[in-house]
Amino acid sequence: LVKPDAWLSATVKRVDFFYSAWFLRLSILALVFGLFEVMRQWDAYYSSLVDMVSVQGLMSYAIALGFVKILHELGHAYTAKRYACRIPSMGVAFLVLWPVAYTDTNDVWKLTKRQQRLAVASAGIIVELTIAVWATVAWVLLPDGHLKSIAFILSSTTWISSLLINVSPFMRFDGYYLLGDFLNIKNLQPRGFALVGQKFREIVFGFPAKKEEHQLTILIYGLASVLYRVTVITGIAL
């Protein structure tokens, strides 16, 4: 939908504070304070969650999720830009006909340091968790009203979407790229699917599977990914 590279280059210095040690320390303190207060006021937090189970509540969640996902993608884009990577496009991709925000960070694979690639891959999740932390603090401190409701929606939406969706390594979300770089195995998913197919042919037809490096790790990942996808696709079909 957009070609943001020039705009990102012009504005990347404006987000330096969010990458600073000071902001990290503040966010950790906010996390501890927010979780302590939510546990202390759990009945009120839970009742807010129940109140959101309505058409209006679900629409509010959808709007909040869209806003958070834009910031999620900007997290990837700005982090990549800080390592002098080009971001040619940002927009929407379709996953099983479902729209998801998308940022072209293919230049990241030119980075020779694995730590930098991991930083870019994890940036979106970190942005969402940071939003959740500060929104939780806002929910604790704000008086009852619209702002408190918005803070609750942002806190609950981002915790759920980050932990249940983005961390999963079995679809090509952030968790997949983090796992591939952590294991230092390129093209983990296609190699996993290929090895599962080869092992199936070896067991059923006696055709020998090709030997390769990290074979056991790739095979375990491939089997887990196949089972996950069969479960998801069956659920969609039902």
CSV table of C-alpha atoms in Angstrom, one decimal:
chain,number,residue,atom,x,y,z
A,1,LEU,CA,0.0,0.0,0.0
A,2,VAL,CA,2.9,2.4,0.7
A,3,LYS,CA,6.6,2.8,-0.1
A,4,PRO,CA,7.9,4.2,3.2
A,5,ASP,CA,11.7,4.0,2.8
A,6,ALA,CA,12.3,7.7,2.4
A,7,TRP,CA,9.9,8.6,5.2
A,8,LEU,CA,11.5,6.0,7.5
A,9,SER,CA,15.0,7.4,6.7
A,10,ALA,CA,13.9,10.9,7.6
A,11,THR,CA,12.2,10.0,10.9
A,12,VAL,CA,14.3,7.1,12.2
A,13,LYS,CA,16.2,9.4,14.6
A,14,ARG,CA,12.9,10.5,16.3
A,15,VAL,CA,12.4,7.0,17.7
A,16,ASP,CA,15.9,6.7,19.3
A,17,PHE,CA,14.4,7.1,22.8
A,18,PHE,CA,12.4,3.9,22.4
A,19,TYR,CA,15.7,2.0,21.8
A,20,SER,CA,17.5,3.5,24.8
A,21,ALA,CA,18.5,1.8,28.0
A,22,TRP,CA,16.4,4.4,29.9
A,23,PHE,CA,13.2,3.4,28.2
A,24,LEU,CA,14.0,-0.3,28.8
A,25,ARG,CA,14.4,0.3,32.5
A,26,LEU,CA,11.2,2.4,32.7
A,27,SER,CA,9.3,-0.3,30.8
A,28,ILE,CA,10.5,-3.1,33.2
A,29,LEU,CA,9.4,-1.0,36.2
A,30,ALA,CA,6.1,-0.4,34.5
A,31,LEU,CA,5.7,-4.1,33.9
A,32,VAL,CA,6.3,-5.0,37.5
A,33,PHE,CA,4.0,-2.3,38.8
A,34,GLY,CA,1.2,-3.1,36.2
A,35,LEU,CA,1.2,-6.8,36.9
A,36,PHE,CA,1.2,-6.3,40.7
A,37,GLU,CA,-1.8,-3.9,40.4
A,38,VAL,CA,-3.7,-6.1,38.0
A,39,MET,CA,-3.3,-9.1,40.3
A,40,ARG,CA,-4.5,-6.9,43.2
A,41,GLN,CA,-7.5,-5.8,41.2
A,42,TRP,CA,-8.1,-9.0,39.3
A,43,ASP,CA,-11.9,-9.1,39.8
A,44,ALA,CA,-12.2,-5.6,38.2
A,45,TYR,CA,-9.9,-6.6,35.3
A,46,TYR,CA,-11.7,-9.8,34.6
A,47,SER,CA,-15.1,-8.2,34.8
A,48,SER,CA,-13.9,-5.7,32.1
A,49,LEU,CA,-12.9,-8.6,29.9
A,50,VAL,CA,-16.4,-10.2,30.3
A,51,ASP,CA,-18.1,-6.9,29.5
A,52,MET,CA,-16.2,-6.7,26.2
A,53,VAL,CA,-17.8,-10.0,25.0
A,54,SER,CA,-20.4,-8.2,22.8
A,55,VAL,CA,-20.7,-6.9,19.3
A,56,GLN,CA,-19.5,-3.4,20.3
A,57,GLY,CA,-16.7,-4.9,22.4
A,58,LEU,CA,-15.5,-7.1,19.5
A,59,MET,CA,-15.5,-4.1,17.1
A,60,SER,CA,-13.5,-2.2,19.7
A,61,TYR,CA,-11.0,-5.1,19.9
A,62,ALA,CA,-10.8,-5.2,16.1
A,63,ILE,CA,-10.0,-1.5,15.8
A,64,ALA,CA,-7.4,-1.7,18.6
A,65,LEU,CA,-5.8,-4.8,17.0
A,66,GLY,CA,-5.5,-2.9,13.7
A,67,PHE,CA,-3.9,0.1,15.4
A,68,VAL,CA,-1.4,-2.2,17.3
A,69,LYS,CA,-0.5,-4.1,14.2
A,70,ILE,CA,0.4,-0.9,12.4
A,71,LEU,CA,2.8,-0.1,15.2
A,72,HIS,CA,4.0,-3.7,15.2
A,73,GLU,CA,5.1,-3.3,11.6
A,74,LEU,CA,6.7,0.1,12.2
A,75,GLY,CA,8.7,-1.6,14.9
A,76,HIS,CA,10.1,-4.0,12.3
A,77,ALA,CA,10.6,-1.2,9.8
A,78,TYR,CA,12.4,1.2,12.1
A,79,THR,CA,14.6,-1.5,13.6
A,80,ALA,CA,15.7,-2.6,10.1
A,81,LYS,CA,16.2,1.0,9.1
A,82,ARG,CA,18.6,1.5,12.1
A,83,TYR,CA,20.8,-1.2,10.5
A,84,ALA,CA,20.7,0.7,7.2
A,85,CYS,CA,18.3,-1.8,5.5
A,86,ARG,CA,15.9,-0.7,2.8
A,87,ILE,CA,12.2,-1.0,3.4
A,88,PRO,CA,10.6,-0.9,-0.1
A,89,SER,CA,7.0,-1.5,0.8
A,90,MET,CA,4.5,-1.9,3.6
A,91,GLY,CA,0.9,-3.0,3.3
A,92,VAL,CA,-1.5,-6.0,3.7
A,93,ALA,CA,-0.9,-9.7,2.9
A,94,PHE,CA,-3.6,-12.4,2.9
A,95,LEU,CA,-3.1,-15.5,4.9
A,96,VAL,CA,-5.8,-18.1,4.3
A,97,LEU,CA,-7.9,-15.2,2.9
A,98,TRP,CA,-7.4,-13.3,6.2
A,99,PRO,CA,-5.7,-9.8,5.9
A,100,VAL,CA,-2.5,-9.3,7.9
A,101,ALA,CA,-0.2,-6.3,8.1
A,102,TYR,CA,3.0,-6.8,6.1
A,103,THR,CA,6.4,-5.1,5.9
A,104,ASP,CA,9.1,-6.0,3.3
A,105,THR,CA,12.2,-6.6,5.3
A,106,ASN,CA,14.0,-8.8,2.9
A,107,ASP,CA,17.1,-6.6,3.1
A,108,VAL,CA,17.6,-7.9,6.7
A,109,TRP,CA,19.0,-11.2,5.3
A,110,LYS,CA,22.0,-9.2,4.0
A,111,LEU,CA,23.0,-8.5,7.7
A,112,THR,CA,25.9,-10.7,8.7
A,113,LYS,CA,25.3,-10.5,12.4
A,114,ARG,CA,22.7,-12.9,13.7
A,115,GLN,CA,22.0,-10.6,16.7
A,116,GLN,CA,20.8,-7.8,14.3
A,117,ARG,CA,18.5,-10.2,12.4
A,118,LEU,CA,17.0,-11.4,15.7
A,119,ALA,CA,16.5,-7.7,16.7
A,120,VAL,CA,14.5,-7.0,13.6
A,121,ALA,CA,12.5,-10.2,13.8
A,122,SER,CA,11.6,-9.6,17.5
A,123,ALA,CA,10.9,-5.9,17.1
A,124,GLY,CA,7.2,-6.3,16.4
A,125,ILE,CA,6.5,-8.6,19.4
A,126,ILE,CA,8.5,-6.2,21.6
A,127,VAL,CA,6.5,-3.2,20.4
A,128,GLU,CA,3.2,-5.0,21.2
A,129,LEU,CA,4.4,-6.1,24.6
A,130,THR,CA,5.6,-2.6,25.4
A,131,ILE,CA,2.2,-1.2,24.4
A,132,ALA,CA,0.6,-3.9,26.6
A,133,VAL,CA,2.8,-2.9,29.6
A,134,TRP,CA,2.1,0.9,29.4
A,135,ALA,CA,-1.6,0.3,28.6
A,136,THR,CA,-1.9,-1.9,31.7
A,137,VAL,CA,-0.3,0.9,33.8
A,138,ALA,CA,-2.8,3.4,32.2
A,139,TRP,CA,-5.7,1.1,33.1
A,140,VAL,CA,-4.5,1.0,36.7
A,141,LEU,CA,-4.0,4.8,37.1
A,142,LEU,CA,-6.9,6.2,35.0
A,143,PRO,CA,-10.4,6.9,36.5
A,144,ASP,CA,-13.4,5.0,35.1
A,145,GLY,CA,-14.3,6.3,31.7
A,146,HIS,CA,-13.6,6.0,28.0
A,147,LEU,CA,-9.8,6.4,28.4
A,148,LYS,CA,-9.7,3.6,30.9
A,149,SER,CA,-11.7,1.4,28.5
A,150,ILE,CA,-9.3,2.1,25.7
A,151,ALA,CA,-6.3,1.3,28.0
A,152,PHE,CA,-8.0,-2.0,28.9
A,153,ILE,CA,-8.6,-2.9,25.3
A,154,LEU,CA,-5.0,-2.2,24.3
A,155,SER,CA,-3.6,-4.1,27.3
A,156,SER,CA,-5.6,-7.2,26.8
A,157,THR,CA,-5.5,-7.2,23.0
A,158,THR,CA,-1.8,-6.9,22.7
A,159,TRP,CA,-1.0,-9.5,25.4
A,160,ILE,CA,-3.2,-12.1,23.6
A,161,SER,CA,-2.1,-11.3,20.0
A,162,SER,CA,1.6,-11.3,20.9
A,163,LEU,CA,1.7,-14.5,22.9
A,164,LEU,CA,-0.8,-16.6,21.0
A,165,ILE,CA,-0.2,-15.5,17.4
A,166,ASN,CA,3.1,-13.8,16.8
A,167,VAL,CA,5.2,-16.2,18.9
A,168,SER,CA,4.0,-19.3,17.0
A,169,PRO,CA,6.9,-20.7,14.9
A,170,PHE,CA,4.6,-22.9,12.8
A,171,MET,CA,3.3,-20.1,10.5
A,172,ARG,CA,5.5,-17.5,8.9
A,173,PHE,CA,5.0,-15.0,11.7
A,174,ASP,CA,7.8,-13.5,13.9
A,175,GLY,CA,8.2,-16.6,15.9
A,176,TYR,CA,9.2,-18.6,12.8
A,177,TYR,CA,12.0,-16.2,11.8
A,178,LEU,CA,13.2,-15.9,15.4
A,179,LEU,CA,13.4,-19.7,15.7
A,180,GLY,CA,15.2,-20.1,12.4
A,181,ASP,CA,17.8,-17.5,13.3
A,182,PHE,CA,18.2,-18.9,16.8
A,183,LEU,CA,18.8,-22.4,15.5
A,184,ASN,CA,20.9,-20.9,12.7
A,185,ILE,CA,19.0,-23.0,10.1
A,186,LYS,CA,18.0,-21.3,6.8
A,187,ASN,CA,14.7,-22.1,5.1
A,188,LEU,CA,13.6,-24.1,8.1
A,189,GLN,CA,10.0,-24.5,7.0
A,190,PRO,CA,10.4,-25.7,3.4
A,191,ARG,CA,13.3,-28.0,4.5
A,192,GLY,CA,11.1,-29.4,7.3
A,193,PHE,CA,8.2,-30.1,4.9
A,194,ALA,CA,10.6,-31.7,2.4
A,195,LEU,CA,12.2,-33.9,5.0
A,196,VAL,CA,8.8,-35.1,6.3
A,197,GLY,CA,7.8,-36.0,2.8
A,198,GLN,CA,11.1,-37.9,2.2
A,199,LYS,CA,10.7,-39.8,5.5
A,200,PHE,CA,7.2,-40.7,4.5
A,201,ARG,CA,8.4,-42.1,1.2
A,202,GLU,CA,11.2,-43.9,2.9
A,203,ILE,CA,8.8,-45.7,5.4
A,204,VAL,CA,6.0,-46.4,2.9
A,205,PHE,CA,8.0,-47.1,-0.3
A,206,GLY,CA,11.5,-47.7,0.8
A,207,PHE,CA,13.0,-44.7,-1.0
A,208,PRO,CA,16.0,-43.5,1.1
A,209,ALA,CA,15.7,-40.0,2.6
A,210,LYS,CA,18.4,-37.5,1.8
A,211,LYS,CA,20.9,-36.9,4.6
A,212,GLU,CA,21.5,-33.3,5.7
A,213,GLU,CA,22.8,-31.2,8.5
A,214,HIS,CA,20.6,-30.6,11.5
A,215,GLN,CA,18.4,-33.5,10.2
A,216,LEU,CA,16.8,-34.4,13.5
A,217,THR,CA,15.9,-30.8,14.4
A,218,ILE,CA,14.5,-30.1,11.0
A,219,LEU,CA,12.5,-33.3,11.1
A,220,ILE,CA,11.0,-32.6,14.5
A,221,TYR,CA,10.1,-29.1,13.4
A,222,GLY,CA,8.6,-30.4,10.1
A,223,LEU,CA,6.4,-32.9,11.9
A,224,ALA,CA,5.2,-30.3,14.5
A,225,SER,CA,4.5,-27.8,11.7
A,226,VAL,CA,2.5,-30.4,9.7
A,227,LEU,CA,0.4,-31.4,12.7
A,228,TYR,CA,-0.2,-27.7,13.5
A,229,ARG,CA,-1.3,-26.9,10.0
A,230,VAL,CA,-3.6,-29.9,9.7
A,231,THR,CA,-5.3,-28.9,12.9
A,232,VAL,CA,-5.7,-25.3,11.8
A,233,ILE,CA,-6.9,-26.2,8.3
A,234,THR,CA,-9.3,-28.8,9.7
A,235,GLY,CA,-10.7,-26.2,12.1
A,236,ILE,CA,-11.2,-23.7,9.2
A,237,ALA,CA,-12.9,-26.4,7.1
A,238,LEU,CA,-15.3,-27.3,9.9
